[in-house]
PDB file of C-alpha atoms in Angstrom:
ATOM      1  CA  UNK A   1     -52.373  49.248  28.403  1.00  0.00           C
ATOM      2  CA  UNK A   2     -54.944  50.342  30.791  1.00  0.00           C
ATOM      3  CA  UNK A   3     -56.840  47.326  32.875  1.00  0.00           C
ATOM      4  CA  UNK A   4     -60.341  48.186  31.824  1.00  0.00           C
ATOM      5  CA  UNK A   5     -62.183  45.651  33.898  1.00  0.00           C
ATOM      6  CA  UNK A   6     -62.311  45.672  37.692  1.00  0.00           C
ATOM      7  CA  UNK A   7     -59.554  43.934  39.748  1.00  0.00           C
ATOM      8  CA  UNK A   8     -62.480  42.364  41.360  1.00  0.00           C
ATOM      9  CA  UNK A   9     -66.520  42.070  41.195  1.00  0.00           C
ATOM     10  CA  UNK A  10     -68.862  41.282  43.262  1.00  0.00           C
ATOM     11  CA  UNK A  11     -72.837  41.495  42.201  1.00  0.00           C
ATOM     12  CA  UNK A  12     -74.906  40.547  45.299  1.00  0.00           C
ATOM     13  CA  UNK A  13     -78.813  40.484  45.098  1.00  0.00           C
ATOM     14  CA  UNK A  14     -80.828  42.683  47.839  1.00  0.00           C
ATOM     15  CA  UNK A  15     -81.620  41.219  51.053  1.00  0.00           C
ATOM     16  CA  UNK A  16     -85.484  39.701  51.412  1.00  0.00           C
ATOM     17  CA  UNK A  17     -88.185  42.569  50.765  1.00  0.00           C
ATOM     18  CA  UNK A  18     -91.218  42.845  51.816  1.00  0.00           C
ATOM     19  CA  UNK A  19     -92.473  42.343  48.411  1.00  0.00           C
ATOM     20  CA  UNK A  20     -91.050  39.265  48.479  1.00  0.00           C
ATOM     21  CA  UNK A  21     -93.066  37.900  51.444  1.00  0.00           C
ATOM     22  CA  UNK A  22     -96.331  39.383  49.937  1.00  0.00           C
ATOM     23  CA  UNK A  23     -95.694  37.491  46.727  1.00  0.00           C
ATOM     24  CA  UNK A  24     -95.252  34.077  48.721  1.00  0.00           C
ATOM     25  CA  UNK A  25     -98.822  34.759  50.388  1.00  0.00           C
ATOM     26  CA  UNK A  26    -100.406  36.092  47.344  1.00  0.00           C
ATOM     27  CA  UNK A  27     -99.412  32.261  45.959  1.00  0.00           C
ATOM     28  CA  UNK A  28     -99.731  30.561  49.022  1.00  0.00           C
ATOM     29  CA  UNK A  29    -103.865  31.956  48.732  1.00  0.00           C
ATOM     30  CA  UNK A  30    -104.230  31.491  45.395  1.00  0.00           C
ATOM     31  CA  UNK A  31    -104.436  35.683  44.557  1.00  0.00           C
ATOM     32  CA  UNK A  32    -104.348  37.151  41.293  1.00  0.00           C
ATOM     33  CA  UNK A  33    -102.839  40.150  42.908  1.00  0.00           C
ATOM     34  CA  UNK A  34     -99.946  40.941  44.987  1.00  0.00           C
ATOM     35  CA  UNK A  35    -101.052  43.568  48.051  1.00  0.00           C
ATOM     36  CA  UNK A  36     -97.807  46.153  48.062  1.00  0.00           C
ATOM     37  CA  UNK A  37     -99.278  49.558  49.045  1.00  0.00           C
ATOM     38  CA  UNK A  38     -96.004  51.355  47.765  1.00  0.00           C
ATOM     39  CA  UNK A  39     -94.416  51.903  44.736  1.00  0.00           C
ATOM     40  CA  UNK A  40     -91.741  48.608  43.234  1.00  0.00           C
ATOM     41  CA  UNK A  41     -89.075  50.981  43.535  1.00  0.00           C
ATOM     42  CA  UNK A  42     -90.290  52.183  47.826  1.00  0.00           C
ATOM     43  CA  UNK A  43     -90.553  48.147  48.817  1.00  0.00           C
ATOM     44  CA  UNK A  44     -88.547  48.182  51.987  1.00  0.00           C
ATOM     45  CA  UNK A  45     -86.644  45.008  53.186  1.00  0.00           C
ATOM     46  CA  UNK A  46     -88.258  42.744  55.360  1.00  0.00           C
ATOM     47  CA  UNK A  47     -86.712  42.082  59.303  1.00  0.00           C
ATOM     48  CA  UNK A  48     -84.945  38.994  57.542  1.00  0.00           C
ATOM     49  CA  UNK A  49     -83.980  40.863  54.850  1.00  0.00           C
ATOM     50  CA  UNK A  50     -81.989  43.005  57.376  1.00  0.00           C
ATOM     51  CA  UNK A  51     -80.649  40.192  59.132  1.00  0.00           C
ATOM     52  CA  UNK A  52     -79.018  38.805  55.724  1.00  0.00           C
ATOM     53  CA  UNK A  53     -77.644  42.313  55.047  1.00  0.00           C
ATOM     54  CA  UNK A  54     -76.052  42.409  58.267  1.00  0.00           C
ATOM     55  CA  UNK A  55     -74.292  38.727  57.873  1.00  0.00           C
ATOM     56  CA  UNK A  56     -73.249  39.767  54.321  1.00  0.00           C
ATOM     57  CA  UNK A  57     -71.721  43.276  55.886  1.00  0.00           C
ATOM     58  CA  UNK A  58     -69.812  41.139  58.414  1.00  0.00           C
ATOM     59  CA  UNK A  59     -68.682  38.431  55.630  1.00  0.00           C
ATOM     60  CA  UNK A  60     -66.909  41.625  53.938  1.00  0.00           C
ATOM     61  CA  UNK A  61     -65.451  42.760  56.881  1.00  0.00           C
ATOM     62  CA  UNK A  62     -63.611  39.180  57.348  1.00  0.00           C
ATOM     63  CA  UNK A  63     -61.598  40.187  54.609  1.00  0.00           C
ATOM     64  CA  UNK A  64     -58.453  41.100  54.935  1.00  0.00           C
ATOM     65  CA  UNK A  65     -58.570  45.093  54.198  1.00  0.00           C
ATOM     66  CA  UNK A  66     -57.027  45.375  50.673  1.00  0.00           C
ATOM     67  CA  UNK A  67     -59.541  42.520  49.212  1.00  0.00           C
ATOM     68  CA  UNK A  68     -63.005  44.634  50.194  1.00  0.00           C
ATOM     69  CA  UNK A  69     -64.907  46.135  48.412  1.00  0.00           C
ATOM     70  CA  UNK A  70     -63.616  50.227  47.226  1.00  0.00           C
ATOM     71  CA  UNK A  71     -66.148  51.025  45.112  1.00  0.00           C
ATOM     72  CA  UNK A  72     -70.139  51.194  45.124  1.00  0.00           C
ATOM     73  CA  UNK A  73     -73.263  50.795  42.752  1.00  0.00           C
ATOM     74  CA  UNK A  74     -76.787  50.274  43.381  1.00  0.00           C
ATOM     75  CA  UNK A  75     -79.939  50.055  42.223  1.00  0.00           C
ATOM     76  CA  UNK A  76     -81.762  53.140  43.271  1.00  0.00           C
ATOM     77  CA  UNK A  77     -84.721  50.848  44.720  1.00  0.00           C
ATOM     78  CA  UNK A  78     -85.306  51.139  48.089  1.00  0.00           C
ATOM     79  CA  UNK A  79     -84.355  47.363  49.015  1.00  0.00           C
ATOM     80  CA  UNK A  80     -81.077  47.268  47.041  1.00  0.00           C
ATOM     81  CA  UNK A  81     -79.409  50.961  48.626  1.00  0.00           C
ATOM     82  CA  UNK A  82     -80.771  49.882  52.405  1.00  0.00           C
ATOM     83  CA  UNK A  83     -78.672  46.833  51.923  1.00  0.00           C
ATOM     84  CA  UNK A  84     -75.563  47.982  50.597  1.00  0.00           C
ATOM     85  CA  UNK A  85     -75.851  50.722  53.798  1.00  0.00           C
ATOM     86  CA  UNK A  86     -76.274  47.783  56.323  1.00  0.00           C
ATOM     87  CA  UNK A  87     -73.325  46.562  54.621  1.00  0.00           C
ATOM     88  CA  UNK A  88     -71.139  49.627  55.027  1.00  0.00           C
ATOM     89  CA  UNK A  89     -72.459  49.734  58.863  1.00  0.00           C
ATOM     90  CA  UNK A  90     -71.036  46.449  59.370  1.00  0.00           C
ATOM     91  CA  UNK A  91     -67.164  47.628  58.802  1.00  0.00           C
ATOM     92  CA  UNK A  92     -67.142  45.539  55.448  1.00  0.00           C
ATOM     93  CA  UNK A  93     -66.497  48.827  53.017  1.00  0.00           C
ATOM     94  CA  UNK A  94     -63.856  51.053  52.122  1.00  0.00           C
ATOM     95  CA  UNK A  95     -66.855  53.582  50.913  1.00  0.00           C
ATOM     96  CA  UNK A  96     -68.892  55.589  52.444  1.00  0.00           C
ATOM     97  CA  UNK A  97     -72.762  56.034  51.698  1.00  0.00           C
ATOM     98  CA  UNK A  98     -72.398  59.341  50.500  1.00  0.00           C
ATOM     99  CA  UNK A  99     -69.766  58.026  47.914  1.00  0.00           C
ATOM    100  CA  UNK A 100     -72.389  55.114  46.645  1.00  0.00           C
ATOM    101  CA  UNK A 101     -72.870  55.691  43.191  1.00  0.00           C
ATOM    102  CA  UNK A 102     -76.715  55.119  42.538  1.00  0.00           C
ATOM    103  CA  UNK A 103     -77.058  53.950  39.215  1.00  0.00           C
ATOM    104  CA  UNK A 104     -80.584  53.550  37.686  1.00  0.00           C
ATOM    105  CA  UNK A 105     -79.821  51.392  34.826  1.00  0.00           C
ATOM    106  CA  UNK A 106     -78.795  48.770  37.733  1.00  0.00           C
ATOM    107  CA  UNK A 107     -83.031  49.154  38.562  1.00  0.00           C
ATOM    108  CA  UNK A 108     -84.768  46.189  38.681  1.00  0.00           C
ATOM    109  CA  UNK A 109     -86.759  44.523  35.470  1.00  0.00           C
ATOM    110  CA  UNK A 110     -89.734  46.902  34.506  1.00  0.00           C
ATOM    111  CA  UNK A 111     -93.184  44.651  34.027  1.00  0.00           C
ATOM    112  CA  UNK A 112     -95.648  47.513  32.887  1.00  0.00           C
ATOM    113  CA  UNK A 113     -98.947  46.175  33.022  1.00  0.00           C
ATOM    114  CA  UNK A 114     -98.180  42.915  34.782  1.00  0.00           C
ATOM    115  CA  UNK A 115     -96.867  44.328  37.352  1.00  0.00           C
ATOM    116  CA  UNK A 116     -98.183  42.980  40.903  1.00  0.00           C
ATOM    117  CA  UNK A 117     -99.589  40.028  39.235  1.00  0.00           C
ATOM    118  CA  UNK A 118     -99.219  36.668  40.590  1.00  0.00           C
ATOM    119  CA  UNK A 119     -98.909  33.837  37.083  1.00  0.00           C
ATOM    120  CA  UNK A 120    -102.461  33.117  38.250  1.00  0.00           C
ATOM    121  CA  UNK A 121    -103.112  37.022  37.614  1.00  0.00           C
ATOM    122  CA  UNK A 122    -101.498  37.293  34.341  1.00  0.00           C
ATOM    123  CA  UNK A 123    -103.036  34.140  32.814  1.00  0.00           C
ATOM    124  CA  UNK A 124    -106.466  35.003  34.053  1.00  0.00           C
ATOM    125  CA  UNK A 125    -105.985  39.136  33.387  1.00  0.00           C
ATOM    126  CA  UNK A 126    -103.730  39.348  30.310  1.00  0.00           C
ATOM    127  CA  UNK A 127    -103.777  35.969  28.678  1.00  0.00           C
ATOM    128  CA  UNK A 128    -102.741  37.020  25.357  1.00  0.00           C
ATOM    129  CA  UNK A 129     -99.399  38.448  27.306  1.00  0.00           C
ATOM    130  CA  UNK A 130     -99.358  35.125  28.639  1.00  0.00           C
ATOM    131  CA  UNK A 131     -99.441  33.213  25.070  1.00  0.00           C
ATOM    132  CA  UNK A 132     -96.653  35.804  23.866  1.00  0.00           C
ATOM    133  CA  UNK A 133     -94.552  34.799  26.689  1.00  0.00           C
ATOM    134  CA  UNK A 134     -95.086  31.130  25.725  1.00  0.00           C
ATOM    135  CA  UNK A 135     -94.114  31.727  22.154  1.00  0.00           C
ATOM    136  CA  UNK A 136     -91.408  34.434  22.777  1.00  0.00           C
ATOM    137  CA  UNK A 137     -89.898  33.265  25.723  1.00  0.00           C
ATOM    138  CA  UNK A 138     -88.413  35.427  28.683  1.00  0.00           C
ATOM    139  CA  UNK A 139     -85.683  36.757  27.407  1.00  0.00           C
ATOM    140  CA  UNK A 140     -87.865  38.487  24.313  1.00  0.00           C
ATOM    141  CA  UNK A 141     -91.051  38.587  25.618  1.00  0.00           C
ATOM    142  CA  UNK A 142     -91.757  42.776  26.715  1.00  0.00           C
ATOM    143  CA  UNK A 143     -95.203  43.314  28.592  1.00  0.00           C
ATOM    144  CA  UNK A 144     -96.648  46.422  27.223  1.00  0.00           C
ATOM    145  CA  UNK A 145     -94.913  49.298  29.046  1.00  0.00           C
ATOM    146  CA  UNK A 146     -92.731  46.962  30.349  1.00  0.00           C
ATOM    147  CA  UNK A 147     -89.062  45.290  29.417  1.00  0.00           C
ATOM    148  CA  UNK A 148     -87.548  42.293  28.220  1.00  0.00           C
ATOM    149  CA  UNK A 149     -84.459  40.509  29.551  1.00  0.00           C
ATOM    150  CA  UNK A 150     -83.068  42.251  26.166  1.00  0.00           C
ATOM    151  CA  UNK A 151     -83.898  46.025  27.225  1.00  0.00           C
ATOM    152  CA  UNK A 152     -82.313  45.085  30.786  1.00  0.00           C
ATOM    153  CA  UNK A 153     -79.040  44.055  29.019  1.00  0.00           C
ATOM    154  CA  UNK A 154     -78.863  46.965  27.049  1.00  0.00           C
ATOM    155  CA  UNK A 155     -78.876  49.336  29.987  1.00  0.00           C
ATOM    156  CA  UNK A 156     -76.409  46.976  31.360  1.00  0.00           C
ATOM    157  CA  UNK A 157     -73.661  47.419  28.840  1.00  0.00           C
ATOM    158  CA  UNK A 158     -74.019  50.831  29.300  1.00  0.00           C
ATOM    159  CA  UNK A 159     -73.428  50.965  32.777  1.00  0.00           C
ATOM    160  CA  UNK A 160     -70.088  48.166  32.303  1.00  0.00           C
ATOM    161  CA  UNK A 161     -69.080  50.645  29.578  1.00  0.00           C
ATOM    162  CA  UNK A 162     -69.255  53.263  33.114  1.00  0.00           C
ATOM    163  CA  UNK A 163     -67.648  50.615  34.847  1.00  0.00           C
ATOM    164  CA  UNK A 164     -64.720  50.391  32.849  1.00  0.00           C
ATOM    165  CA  UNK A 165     -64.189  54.028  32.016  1.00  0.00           C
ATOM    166  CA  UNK A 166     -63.876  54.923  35.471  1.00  0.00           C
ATOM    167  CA  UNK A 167     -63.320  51.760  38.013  1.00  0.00           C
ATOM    168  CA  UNK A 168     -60.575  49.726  35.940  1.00  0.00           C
ATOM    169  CA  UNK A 169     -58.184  47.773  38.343  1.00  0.00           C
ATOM    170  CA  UNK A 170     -60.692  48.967  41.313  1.00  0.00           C
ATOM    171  CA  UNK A 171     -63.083  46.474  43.549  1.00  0.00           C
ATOM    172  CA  UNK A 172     -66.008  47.080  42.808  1.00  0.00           C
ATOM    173  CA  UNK A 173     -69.824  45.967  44.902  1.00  0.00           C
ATOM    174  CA  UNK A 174     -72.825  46.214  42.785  1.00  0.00           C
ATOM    175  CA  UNK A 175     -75.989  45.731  45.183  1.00  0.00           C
ATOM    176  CA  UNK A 176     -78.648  44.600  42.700  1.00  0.00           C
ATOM    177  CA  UNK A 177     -81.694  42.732  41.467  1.00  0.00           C
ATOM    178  CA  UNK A 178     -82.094  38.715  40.521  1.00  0.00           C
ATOM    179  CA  UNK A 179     -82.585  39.845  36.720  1.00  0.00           C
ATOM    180  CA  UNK A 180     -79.787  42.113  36.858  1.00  0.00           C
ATOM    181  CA  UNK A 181     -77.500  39.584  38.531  1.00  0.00           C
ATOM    182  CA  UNK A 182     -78.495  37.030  35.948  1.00  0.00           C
ATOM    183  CA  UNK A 183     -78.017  39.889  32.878  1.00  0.00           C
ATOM    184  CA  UNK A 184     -74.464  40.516  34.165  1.00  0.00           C
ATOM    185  CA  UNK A 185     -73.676  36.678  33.784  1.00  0.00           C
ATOM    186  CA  UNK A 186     -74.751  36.852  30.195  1.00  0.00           C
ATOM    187  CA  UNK A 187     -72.665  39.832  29.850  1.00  0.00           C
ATOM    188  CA  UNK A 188     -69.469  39.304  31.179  1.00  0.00           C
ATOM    189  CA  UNK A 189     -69.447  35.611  30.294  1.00  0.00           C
ATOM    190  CA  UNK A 190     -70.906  35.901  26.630  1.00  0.00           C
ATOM    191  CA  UNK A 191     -73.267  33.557  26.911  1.00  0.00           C
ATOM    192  CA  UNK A 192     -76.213  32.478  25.083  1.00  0.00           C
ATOM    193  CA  UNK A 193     -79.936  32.703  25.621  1.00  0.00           C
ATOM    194  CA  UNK A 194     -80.138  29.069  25.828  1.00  0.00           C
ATOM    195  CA  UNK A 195     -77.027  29.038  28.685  1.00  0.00           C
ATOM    196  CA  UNK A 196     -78.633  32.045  30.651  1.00  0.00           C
ATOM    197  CA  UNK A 197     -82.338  30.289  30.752  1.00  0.00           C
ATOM    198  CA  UNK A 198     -80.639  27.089  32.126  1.00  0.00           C
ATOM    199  CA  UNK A 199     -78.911  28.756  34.880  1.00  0.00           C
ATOM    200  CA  UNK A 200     -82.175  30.680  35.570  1.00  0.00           C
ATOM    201  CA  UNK A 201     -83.896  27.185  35.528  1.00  0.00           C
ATOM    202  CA  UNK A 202     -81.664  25.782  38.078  1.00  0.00           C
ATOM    203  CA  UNK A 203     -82.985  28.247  40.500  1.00  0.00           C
ATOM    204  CA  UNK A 204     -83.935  31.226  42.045  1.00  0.00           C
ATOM    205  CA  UNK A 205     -80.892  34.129  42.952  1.00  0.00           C
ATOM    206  CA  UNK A 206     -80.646  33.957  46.784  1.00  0.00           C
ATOM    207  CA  UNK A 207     -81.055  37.120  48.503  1.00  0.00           C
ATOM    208  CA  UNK A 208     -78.043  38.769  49.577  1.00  0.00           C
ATOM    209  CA  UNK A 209     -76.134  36.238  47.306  1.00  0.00           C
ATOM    210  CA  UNK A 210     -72.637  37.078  46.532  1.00  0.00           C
ATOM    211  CA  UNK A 211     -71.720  36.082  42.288  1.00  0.00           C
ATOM    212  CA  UNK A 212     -67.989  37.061  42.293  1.00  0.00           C
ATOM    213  CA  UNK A 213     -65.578  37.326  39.825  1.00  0.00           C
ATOM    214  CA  UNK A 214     -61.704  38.102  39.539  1.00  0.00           C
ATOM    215  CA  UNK A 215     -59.672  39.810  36.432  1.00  0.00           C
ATOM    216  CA  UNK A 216     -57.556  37.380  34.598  1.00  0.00           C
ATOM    217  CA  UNK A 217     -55.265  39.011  32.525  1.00  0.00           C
ATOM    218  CA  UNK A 218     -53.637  35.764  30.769  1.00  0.00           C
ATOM    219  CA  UNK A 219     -57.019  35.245  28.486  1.00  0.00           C
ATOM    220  CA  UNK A 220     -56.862  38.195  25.852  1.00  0.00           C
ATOM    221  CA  UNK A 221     -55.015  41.258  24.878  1.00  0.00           C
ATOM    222  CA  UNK A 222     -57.450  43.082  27.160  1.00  0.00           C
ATOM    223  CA  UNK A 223     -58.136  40.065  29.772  1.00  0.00           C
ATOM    224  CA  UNK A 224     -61.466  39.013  31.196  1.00  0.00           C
ATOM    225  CA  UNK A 225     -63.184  38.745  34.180  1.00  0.00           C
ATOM    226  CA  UNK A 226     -63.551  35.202  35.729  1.00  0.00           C
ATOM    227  CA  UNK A 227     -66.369  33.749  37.534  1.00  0.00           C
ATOM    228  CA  UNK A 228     -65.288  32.784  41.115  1.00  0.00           C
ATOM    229  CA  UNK A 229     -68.747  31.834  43.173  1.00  0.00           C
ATOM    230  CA  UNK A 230     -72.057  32.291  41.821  1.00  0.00           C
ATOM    231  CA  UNK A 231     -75.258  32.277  44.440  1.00  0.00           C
ATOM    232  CA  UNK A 232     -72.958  31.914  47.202  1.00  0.00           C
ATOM    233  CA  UNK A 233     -74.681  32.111  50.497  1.00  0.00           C
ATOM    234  CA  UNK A 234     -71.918  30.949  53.059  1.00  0.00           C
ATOM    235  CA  UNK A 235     -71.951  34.464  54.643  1.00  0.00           C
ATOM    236  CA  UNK A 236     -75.813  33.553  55.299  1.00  0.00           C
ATOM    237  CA  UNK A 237     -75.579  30.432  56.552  1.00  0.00           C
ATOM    238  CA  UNK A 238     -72.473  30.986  58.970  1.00  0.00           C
ATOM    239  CA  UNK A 239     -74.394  33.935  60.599  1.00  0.00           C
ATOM    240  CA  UNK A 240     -77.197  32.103  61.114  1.00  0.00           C
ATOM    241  CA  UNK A 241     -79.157  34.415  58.854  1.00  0.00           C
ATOM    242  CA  UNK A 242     -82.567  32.294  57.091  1.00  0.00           C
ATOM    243  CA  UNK A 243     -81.623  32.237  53.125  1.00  0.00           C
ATOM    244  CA  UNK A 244     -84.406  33.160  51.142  1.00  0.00           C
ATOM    245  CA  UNK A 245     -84.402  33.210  47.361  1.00  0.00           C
ATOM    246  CA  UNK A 246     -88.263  34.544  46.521  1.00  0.00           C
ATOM    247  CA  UNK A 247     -88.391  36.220  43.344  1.00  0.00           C
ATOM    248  CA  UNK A 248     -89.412  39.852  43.844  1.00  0.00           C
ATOM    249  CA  UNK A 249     -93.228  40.481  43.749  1.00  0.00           C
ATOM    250  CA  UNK A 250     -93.624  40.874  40.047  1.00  0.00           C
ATOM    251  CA  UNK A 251     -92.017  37.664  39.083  1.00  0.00           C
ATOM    252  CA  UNK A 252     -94.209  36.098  36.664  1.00  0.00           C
ATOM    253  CA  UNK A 253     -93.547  37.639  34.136  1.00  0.00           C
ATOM    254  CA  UNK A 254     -89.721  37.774  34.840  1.00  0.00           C
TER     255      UNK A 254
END
């Protein structure tokens, strides 16, 4: 029978954006609103964002050359393709950029009208949003115009059904988003709301992250893929690189 999973995965969160730092001083001053002049999907990365990207390009390139990475996806946001292409620069890739696949069910969570608004913002702008959150929780609650952590797993099965049509037995990088990172978990290791919301709980996604896993065939008739590191920032801290783990700039209503 065919593998239909990857050989190996790795899902790695974009490197600090500048949305990121314009969320931490739209808290830090008590704002309602975040000030991001472009569009969610234009937010470049920040200098340290860069910096991450390039210690997570040379962490890839450590590895011996039949264990890196031979296949691309990303996000089509701005953030998540400039880091996968300061990856490639750095020698860690069998791909190159033209070959990246950009995907845009890998985009990041959609917040309609809450987007660019700090908690402070949506309790003071939309509090009725705010009171459905409450009741709903996350992973139900969808802003007007906006998404759940239910729509973001839809698109995601989709794309793993791409995945495994085309990339079985391959190694395969997908350069994402925190939800999309978390989504993935609840995906590939059928877990529960309640299981996903405490691992979301226990902290932010680090940027530039690495959550890895590895096909075991021994499992099931069709194997599974097994969770080797989650949130790993080694690569960051051996570079020297500052690890960051802001949510992106629309996170309250993540």
């Amino acid at each position: 029978m065919q593998q239909r999973w990857p050989q190996r995965l790795w899902i790695v969160r974009h490197g600090e954006s500048a949305g990121n730092v314009a969320r931490d001083a739209a808290h830090a001053a008590g704002l309602t609103h975040i000030a991001i002049a472009e569009r969610d999907v234009d937010v470049p990365l920040s200098s340290a964002g860069e910096e991450q990207s390039q210690a997570l390009g040379r962490w890839f390139a450590a590895l011996p050359p039949d264990e890196r990475p031979d296949v691309v996806l990303t996000s089509p946001y701005r953030r998540a393709r400039r880091t996968a292409e300061i990856v490639q620069a750095g020698g860690g890739l069998h791909v190159e950029v033209a070959d990246f696949v950009i995907d845009e069910r890998l985009r990041e969570k959609e917040f309609g009208i809450l987007d660019r608004l700090t908690r402070l913002g949506i309790e003071r702008h939309h509090p009725d949003q705010a009171e459905f959150r409450r009741i709903l929780g996350k992973f139900y609650h969808r802003p007007p115009a906006g998404e759940s952590w239910c729509d973001v797993i839809l698109r995601l099965r989709s794309a793993m059904d791409t995945i495994s049509l085309h990339w079985g037995g391959r190694r395969v990088l997908i350069v994402s988003h925190q939800v999309v990172v978390l989504c993935m978990r609840y995906l590939l290791e059928n877990l529960t709301e309640e299981e996903i919301l405490g691992i979301d709980r226990g902290g932010d996604v680090a940027n530039c992250a690495v959550t890895e896993y590895g096909f075991d065939p021994t499992t099931s008739s069709t194997g599974r893929m097994d969770l080797r590191r989650y949130n790993f920032v080694a690569p960051l801290e051996r570079a020297g690189a500052p690890v960051t783990s802001e949510p992106d700039a629309n996170v309250a209503a993540r």
